[in-house]
PDB file of C-alpha atoms in Angstrom:
ATOM      1  CA  UNK A   1     -19.750 -39.940  25.970  1.00  0.00           C
ATOM      2  CA  UNK A   2     -23.227 -39.569  25.366  1.00  0.00           C
ATOM      3  CA  UNK A   3     -24.069 -38.679  22.148  1.00  0.00           C
ATOM      4  CA  UNK A   4     -24.365 -34.526  22.753  1.00  0.00           C
ATOM      5  CA  UNK A   5     -20.928 -34.862  24.478  1.00  0.00           C
ATOM      6  CA  UNK A   6     -19.644 -36.392  20.831  1.00  0.00           C
ATOM      7  CA  UNK A   7     -21.399 -33.692  18.641  1.00  0.00           C
ATOM      8  CA  UNK A   8     -19.613 -30.643  21.528  1.00  0.00           C
ATOM      9  CA  UNK A   9     -16.175 -32.289  19.533  1.00  0.00           C
ATOM     10  CA  UNK A  10     -17.462 -32.153  16.681  1.00  0.00           C
ATOM     11  CA  UNK A  11     -17.717 -28.935  16.993  1.00  0.00           C
ATOM     12  CA  UNK A  12     -15.122 -27.888  18.354  1.00  0.00           C
ATOM     13  CA  UNK A  13     -13.199 -29.645  15.539  1.00  0.00           C
ATOM     14  CA  UNK A  14     -15.163 -28.257  12.551  1.00  0.00           C
ATOM     15  CA  UNK A  15     -14.147 -24.751  14.298  1.00  0.00           C
ATOM     16  CA  UNK A  16     -10.194 -25.871  14.425  1.00  0.00           C
ATOM     17  CA  UNK A  17     -10.778 -26.602  11.227  1.00  0.00           C
ATOM     18  CA  UNK A  18     -12.498 -23.427   9.974  1.00  0.00           C
ATOM     19  CA  UNK A  19     -10.023 -21.095  11.983  1.00  0.00           C
ATOM     20  CA  UNK A  20      -6.433 -23.125  10.414  1.00  0.00           C
ATOM     21  CA  UNK A  21      -7.968 -22.956   7.114  1.00  0.00           C
ATOM     22  CA  UNK A  22      -8.767 -19.960   7.121  1.00  0.00           C
ATOM     23  CA  UNK A  23      -5.430 -18.077   9.064  1.00  0.00           C
ATOM     24  CA  UNK A  24      -3.336 -20.343   6.850  1.00  0.00           C
ATOM     25  CA  UNK A  25      -2.260 -17.963   4.338  1.00  0.00           C
ATOM     26  CA  UNK A  26      -1.589 -15.082   7.457  1.00  0.00           C
ATOM     27  CA  UNK A  27       0.559 -17.915   8.599  1.00  0.00           C
ATOM     28  CA  UNK A  28       2.130 -18.345   5.652  1.00  0.00           C
ATOM     29  CA  UNK A  29       2.782 -13.928   5.129  1.00  0.00           C
ATOM     30  CA  UNK A  30       3.191 -14.447   9.206  1.00  0.00           C
ATOM     31  CA  UNK A  31       6.402 -16.830   8.721  1.00  0.00           C
ATOM     32  CA  UNK A  32       7.432 -15.117   5.738  1.00  0.00           C
ATOM     33  CA  UNK A  33       7.666 -11.719   7.235  1.00  0.00           C
ATOM     34  CA  UNK A  34      10.694 -12.585   9.681  1.00  0.00           C
ATOM     35  CA  UNK A  35      13.508 -12.380   7.208  1.00  0.00           C
ATOM     36  CA  UNK A  36      13.478 -11.604   3.543  1.00  0.00           C
ATOM     37  CA  UNK A  37      16.447 -12.087   1.945  1.00  0.00           C
ATOM     38  CA  UNK A  38      18.453  -9.337   0.058  1.00  0.00           C
ATOM     39  CA  UNK A  39      17.984 -10.818  -3.098  1.00  0.00           C
ATOM     40  CA  UNK A  40      13.453 -11.084  -2.087  1.00  0.00           C
ATOM     41  CA  UNK A  41      14.220  -7.245  -1.404  1.00  0.00           C
ATOM     42  CA  UNK A  42      15.419  -7.198  -4.922  1.00  0.00           C
ATOM     43  CA  UNK A  43      12.965  -8.547  -7.091  1.00  0.00           C
ATOM     44  CA  UNK A  44      10.228  -6.674  -4.677  1.00  0.00           C
ATOM     45  CA  UNK A  45      11.462  -3.069  -6.034  1.00  0.00           C
ATOM     46  CA  UNK A  46      12.417  -4.561  -9.416  1.00  0.00           C
ATOM     47  CA  UNK A  47       8.661  -5.114  -9.635  1.00  0.00           C
ATOM     48  CA  UNK A  48       7.811  -2.087  -8.626  1.00  0.00           C
ATOM     49  CA  UNK A  49       9.892   0.210 -10.521  1.00  0.00           C
ATOM     50  CA  UNK A  50       8.395  -1.652 -13.421  1.00  0.00           C
ATOM     51  CA  UNK A  51       5.283  -0.786 -12.508  1.00  0.00           C
ATOM     52  CA  UNK A  52       6.169   3.073 -11.720  1.00  0.00           C
ATOM     53  CA  UNK A  53       7.910   2.885 -14.918  1.00  0.00           C
ATOM     54  CA  UNK A  54       4.672   1.974 -16.924  1.00  0.00           C
ATOM     55  CA  UNK A  55       2.398   4.164 -15.136  1.00  0.00           C
ATOM     56  CA  UNK A  56       4.626   7.181 -14.806  1.00  0.00           C
ATOM     57  CA  UNK A  57       4.036   6.651 -18.955  1.00  0.00           C
ATOM     58  CA  UNK A  58       0.297   6.975 -19.258  1.00  0.00           C
ATOM     59  CA  UNK A  59       0.248   9.907 -17.120  1.00  0.00           C
ATOM     60  CA  UNK A  60       3.122  11.505 -19.309  1.00  0.00           C
ATOM     61  CA  UNK A  61       1.150  10.653 -22.719  1.00  0.00           C
ATOM     62  CA  UNK A  62      -1.477  12.267 -20.890  1.00  0.00           C
ATOM     63  CA  UNK A  63       0.195  14.800 -20.482  1.00  0.00           C
ATOM     64  CA  UNK A  64       1.951  15.231 -24.053  1.00  0.00           C
ATOM     65  CA  UNK A  65      -1.694  14.876 -25.747  1.00  0.00           C
ATOM     66  CA  UNK A  66      -3.133  18.287 -23.662  1.00  0.00           C
TER      67      UNK A  66
ATOM     68  CA  UNK B   1     -22.098 -18.043  19.602  1.00  0.00           C
ATOM     69  CA  UNK B   2     -18.791 -19.912  21.380  1.00  0.00           C
ATOM     70  CA  UNK B   3     -17.489 -21.009  17.385  1.00  0.00           C
ATOM     71  CA  UNK B   4     -17.541 -17.087  16.705  1.00  0.00           C
ATOM     72  CA  UNK B   5     -16.096 -15.473  19.741  1.00  0.00           C
ATOM     73  CA  UNK B   6     -13.307 -18.518  19.159  1.00  0.00           C
ATOM     74  CA  UNK B   7     -13.043 -16.767  15.522  1.00  0.00           C
ATOM     75  CA  UNK B   8     -12.480 -13.415  17.438  1.00  0.00           C
ATOM     76  CA  UNK B   9      -9.908 -14.497  19.786  1.00  0.00           C
ATOM     77  CA  UNK B  10      -8.087 -16.519  16.648  1.00  0.00           C
ATOM     78  CA  UNK B  11      -8.371 -13.656  14.934  1.00  0.00           C
ATOM     79  CA  UNK B  12      -7.148 -11.082  17.033  1.00  0.00           C
ATOM     80  CA  UNK B  13      -4.052 -13.269  17.809  1.00  0.00           C
ATOM     81  CA  UNK B  14      -3.461 -13.437  14.294  1.00  0.00           C
ATOM     82  CA  UNK B  15      -3.615 -10.278  13.754  1.00  0.00           C
ATOM     83  CA  UNK B  16      -1.499 -10.170  16.983  1.00  0.00           C
ATOM     84  CA  UNK B  17       1.551 -12.115  15.640  1.00  0.00           C
ATOM     85  CA  UNK B  18       1.477 -10.456  12.538  1.00  0.00           C
ATOM     86  CA  UNK B  19       1.528  -7.123  14.253  1.00  0.00           C
ATOM     87  CA  UNK B  20       5.130  -8.816  16.577  1.00  0.00           C
ATOM     88  CA  UNK B  21       6.113  -9.897  12.381  1.00  0.00           C
ATOM     89  CA  UNK B  22       5.927  -6.636  11.797  1.00  0.00           C
ATOM     90  CA  UNK B  23       7.764  -4.820  14.304  1.00  0.00           C
ATOM     91  CA  UNK B  24      11.007  -7.286  14.099  1.00  0.00           C
ATOM     92  CA  UNK B  25      11.276  -6.534  10.295  1.00  0.00           C
ATOM     93  CA  UNK B  26      14.993  -4.354   9.702  1.00  0.00           C
ATOM     94  CA  UNK B  27      14.526  -0.912   8.137  1.00  0.00           C
ATOM     95  CA  UNK B  28      14.585  -2.217   5.106  1.00  0.00           C
ATOM     96  CA  UNK B  29      12.278  -4.469   5.066  1.00  0.00           C
ATOM     97  CA  UNK B  30       9.495  -2.031   6.613  1.00  0.00           C
ATOM     98  CA  UNK B  31      10.876   0.033   3.931  1.00  0.00           C
ATOM     99  CA  UNK B  32       9.954  -2.437   1.347  1.00  0.00           C
ATOM    100  CA  UNK B  33       6.454  -3.177   2.598  1.00  0.00           C
ATOM    101  CA  UNK B  34       5.932   0.922   2.548  1.00  0.00           C
ATOM    102  CA  UNK B  35       7.348   1.406  -0.777  1.00  0.00           C
ATOM    103  CA  UNK B  36       4.628  -0.724  -1.979  1.00  0.00           C
ATOM    104  CA  UNK B  37       2.025   1.030  -0.315  1.00  0.00           C
ATOM    105  CA  UNK B  38       3.245   3.997  -1.797  1.00  0.00           C
ATOM    106  CA  UNK B  39       2.955   2.402  -5.167  1.00  0.00           C
ATOM    107  CA  UNK B  40      -0.075   1.318  -4.610  1.00  0.00           C
ATOM    108  CA  UNK B  41      -1.428   5.517  -3.359  1.00  0.00           C
ATOM    109  CA  UNK B  42       0.110   7.158  -5.903  1.00  0.00           C
ATOM    110  CA  UNK B  43      -1.414   3.484  -8.966  1.00  0.00           C
ATOM    111  CA  UNK B  44      -4.399   4.886  -7.196  1.00  0.00           C
ATOM    112  CA  UNK B  45      -4.465   8.387  -7.343  1.00  0.00           C
ATOM    113  CA  UNK B  46      -3.274   8.174 -11.148  1.00  0.00           C
ATOM    114  CA  UNK B  47      -6.672   4.889 -11.475  1.00  0.00           C
ATOM    115  CA  UNK B  48      -9.332   7.170 -10.073  1.00  0.00           C
ATOM    116  CA  UNK B  49      -8.641  10.703 -11.401  1.00  0.00           C
ATOM    117  CA  UNK B  50      -8.486   9.250 -15.134  1.00  0.00           C
ATOM    118  CA  UNK B  51     -12.314   6.467 -13.982  1.00  0.00           C
ATOM    119  CA  UNK B  52     -13.377  10.427 -12.792  1.00  0.00           C
ATOM    120  CA  UNK B  53     -12.354  12.258 -15.994  1.00  0.00           C
ATOM    121  CA  UNK B  54     -13.407   9.639 -18.861  1.00  0.00           C
ATOM    122  CA  UNK B  55     -16.706   9.546 -17.181  1.00  0.00           C
ATOM    123  CA  UNK B  56     -17.642  13.667 -17.159  1.00  0.00           C
ATOM    124  CA  UNK B  57     -19.548  13.485 -14.199  1.00  0.00           C
ATOM    125  CA  UNK B  58     -17.199  16.395 -12.469  1.00  0.00           C
ATOM    126  CA  UNK B  59     -17.476  19.115 -14.771  1.00  0.00           C
ATOM    127  CA  UNK B  60     -15.011  21.193 -12.045  1.00  0.00           C
ATOM    128  CA  UNK B  61     -11.884  18.311 -13.520  1.00  0.00           C
ATOM    129  CA  UNK B  62     -11.133  20.112 -17.134  1.00  0.00           C
ATOM    130  CA  UNK B  63      -8.801  18.912 -18.791  1.00  0.00           C
ATOM    131  CA  UNK B  64      -6.085  21.227 -17.967  1.00  0.00           C
ATOM    132  CA  UNK B  65      -6.805  20.399 -14.910  1.00  0.00           C
ATOM    133  CA  UNK B  66      -6.431  16.438 -15.621  1.00  0.00           C
ATOM    134  CA  UNK B  67      -3.499  17.009 -17.513  1.00  0.00           C
ATOM    135  CA  UNK B  68      -1.901  19.564 -14.520  1.00  0.00           C
ATOM    136  CA  UNK B  69      -2.545  16.198 -12.086  1.00  0.00           C
ATOM    137  CA  UNK B  70      -0.940  14.501 -14.338  1.00  0.00           C
ATOM    138  CA  UNK B  71       1.678  16.782 -13.956  1.00  0.00           C
ATOM    139  CA  UNK B  72       2.135  16.458 -11.220  1.00  0.00           C
ATOM    140  CA  UNK B  73       1.812  12.572 -10.349  1.00  0.00           C
ATOM    141  CA  UNK B  74       4.393  12.525 -13.737  1.00  0.00           C
ATOM    142  CA  UNK B  75       6.277  13.768 -10.548  1.00  0.00           C
ATOM    143  CA  UNK B  76       5.800  11.688  -8.006  1.00  0.00           C
ATOM    144  CA  UNK B  77       6.400   8.247 -10.372  1.00  0.00           C
ATOM    145  CA  UNK B  78      10.042  10.167 -11.062  1.00  0.00           C
ATOM    146  CA  UNK B  79      10.454  10.707  -7.602  1.00  0.00           C
ATOM    147  CA  UNK B  80       9.026   6.929  -6.351  1.00  0.00           C
ATOM    148  CA  UNK B  81      11.055   5.130  -9.201  1.00  0.00           C
ATOM    149  CA  UNK B  82      14.070   7.037  -7.533  1.00  0.00           C
ATOM    150  CA  UNK B  83      13.702   5.747  -4.837  1.00  0.00           C
ATOM    151  CA  UNK B  84      13.507   2.597  -5.576  1.00  0.00           C
ATOM    152  CA  UNK B  85      17.690   2.402  -7.024  1.00  0.00           C
ATOM    153  CA  UNK B  86      18.116   4.386  -3.547  1.00  0.00           C
ATOM    154  CA  UNK B  87      15.987   2.008  -1.696  1.00  0.00           C
ATOM    155  CA  UNK B  88      17.848  -0.667  -3.172  1.00  0.00           C
ATOM    156  CA  UNK B  89      21.257   0.526  -2.727  1.00  0.00           C
ATOM    157  CA  UNK B  90      19.796   1.955   1.023  1.00  0.00           C
ATOM    158  CA  UNK B  91      21.476   0.312   4.344  1.00  0.00           C
ATOM    159  CA  UNK B  92      21.235   0.684   7.582  1.00  0.00           C
ATOM    160  CA  UNK B  93      22.324   3.848   9.572  1.00  0.00           C
ATOM    161  CA  UNK B  94      22.386   5.586   5.504  1.00  0.00           C
ATOM    162  CA  UNK B  95      20.501   8.919   5.518  1.00  0.00           C
ATOM    163  CA  UNK B  96      16.522   8.739   3.807  1.00  0.00           C
ATOM    164  CA  UNK B  97      16.967   9.053   0.165  1.00  0.00           C
ATOM    165  CA  UNK B  98      15.973  12.268  -0.885  1.00  0.00           C
ATOM    166  CA  UNK B  99      13.993  10.949  -3.305  1.00  0.00           C
ATOM    167  CA  UNK B 100      10.926  10.867  -0.602  1.00  0.00           C
ATOM    168  CA  UNK B 101      10.083  14.135   0.191  1.00  0.00           C
ATOM    169  CA  UNK B 102       9.630  14.492  -3.376  1.00  0.00           C
ATOM    170  CA  UNK B 103       6.859  12.614  -3.691  1.00  0.00           C
ATOM    171  CA  UNK B 104       5.061  14.146  -0.987  1.00  0.00           C
ATOM    172  CA  UNK B 105       6.566  17.823  -3.160  1.00  0.00           C
ATOM    173  CA  UNK B 106       4.388  16.212  -6.155  1.00  0.00           C
ATOM    174  CA  UNK B 107       1.227  15.281  -4.485  1.00  0.00           C
ATOM    175  CA  UNK B 108       0.770  18.335  -2.674  1.00  0.00           C
ATOM    176  CA  UNK B 109       0.873  19.805  -6.243  1.00  0.00           C
ATOM    177  CA  UNK B 110      -2.341  16.937  -7.759  1.00  0.00           C
ATOM    178  CA  UNK B 111      -3.846  17.692  -4.196  1.00  0.00           C
ATOM    179  CA  UNK B 112      -3.927  21.546  -4.766  1.00  0.00           C
ATOM    180  CA  UNK B 113      -4.893  20.657  -8.169  1.00  0.00           C
ATOM    181  CA  UNK B 114      -8.197  18.328  -7.795  1.00  0.00           C
ATOM    182  CA  UNK B 115      -8.770  20.503  -4.128  1.00  0.00           C
ATOM    183  CA  UNK B 116      -8.891  23.631  -6.507  1.00  0.00           C
ATOM    184  CA  UNK B 117     -12.377  21.595  -8.261  1.00  0.00           C
ATOM    185  CA  UNK B 118     -14.144  21.526  -4.769  1.00  0.00           C
ATOM    186  CA  UNK B 119     -13.371  18.546  -2.550  1.00  0.00           C
ATOM    187  CA  UNK B 120     -17.169  17.522  -2.606  1.00  0.00           C
ATOM    188  CA  UNK B 121     -17.145  16.331  -6.047  1.00  0.00           C
ATOM    189  CA  UNK B 122     -14.017  14.729  -6.581  1.00  0.00           C
ATOM    190  CA  UNK B 123     -13.707  13.402  -2.832  1.00  0.00           C
ATOM    191  CA  UNK B 124     -12.097   9.645  -3.803  1.00  0.00           C
ATOM    192  CA  UNK B 125      -9.612  11.839  -5.756  1.00  0.00           C
ATOM    193  CA  UNK B 126      -8.490  13.471  -2.886  1.00  0.00           C
ATOM    194  CA  UNK B 127      -8.804  10.934  -0.645  1.00  0.00           C
ATOM    195  CA  UNK B 128      -6.419   8.820  -3.241  1.00  0.00           C
ATOM    196  CA  UNK B 129      -3.875  11.397  -3.374  1.00  0.00           C
ATOM    197  CA  UNK B 130      -3.184  11.919   0.324  1.00  0.00           C
ATOM    198  CA  UNK B 131      -3.788   8.366   1.106  1.00  0.00           C
ATOM    199  CA  UNK B 132      -0.125   8.274  -1.325  1.00  0.00           C
ATOM    200  CA  UNK B 133       0.802  11.406   1.382  1.00  0.00           C
ATOM    201  CA  UNK B 134       0.189   8.811   4.389  1.00  0.00           C
ATOM    202  CA  UNK B 135       2.174   6.357   2.938  1.00  0.00           C
ATOM    203  CA  UNK B 136       5.078   8.623   1.829  1.00  0.00           C
ATOM    204  CA  UNK B 137       4.836   9.766   5.707  1.00  0.00           C
ATOM    205  CA  UNK B 138       4.858   6.260   7.288  1.00  0.00           C
ATOM    206  CA  UNK B 139       7.919   5.096   4.518  1.00  0.00           C
ATOM    207  CA  UNK B 140      10.706   8.298   5.140  1.00  0.00           C
ATOM    208  CA  UNK B 141       9.565   6.582   9.292  1.00  0.00           C
ATOM    209  CA  UNK B 142      10.317   3.767   8.514  1.00  0.00           C
ATOM    210  CA  UNK B 143      14.111   4.321   7.085  1.00  0.00           C
ATOM    211  CA  UNK B 144      14.524   7.098  10.854  1.00  0.00           C
ATOM    212  CA  UNK B 145      12.774  10.074   8.644  1.00  0.00           C
ATOM    213  CA  UNK B 146      10.778  12.090  10.408  1.00  0.00           C
ATOM    214  CA  UNK B 147       8.905  13.840   8.481  1.00  0.00           C
TER     215      UNK B 147
END
């Protein structure tokens, strides 16, 4: 293998590592999306609801203050 | 050049996989994703308006309009809270929760308050409320609605 060929293979390797690292989070999300359990859905919705209650209180306070 | 090309293809592949994954989500899972989008959008509509009002840079954004806007947002949050409760109990085949159109009605009310000021002056607020309406449509569709 010539030095040029070696450099080319190193470059290809670096690209693959970069793509793999950058895509890891997205791929993890992909697998998570394959199925949320009812319990996970319940937890997500509970979190949304809590924050909606908090934000509603902010708007209500503005209305009450006039 | 080659590196950039390969990365674009890898990104396209990941996007294609994600699209396929979304398509394979059940309606309740999709709705859970969309209800988060609705919540995020209403939150943005709240934050953006508060920032603009506190900055005092838009003369037409009076205290009366500020209050009227938040009266409408409060209704939107209230409908959202009830939607989340309904969605938690929702099963495939159930009708679309009646609370979802209520979010759209409240958002439309908020939109009319800020549009009266002049869209250019409050464009970020108008855009954020329009995002709420878009997210509500997606949520409704995900549950079989035709809104």
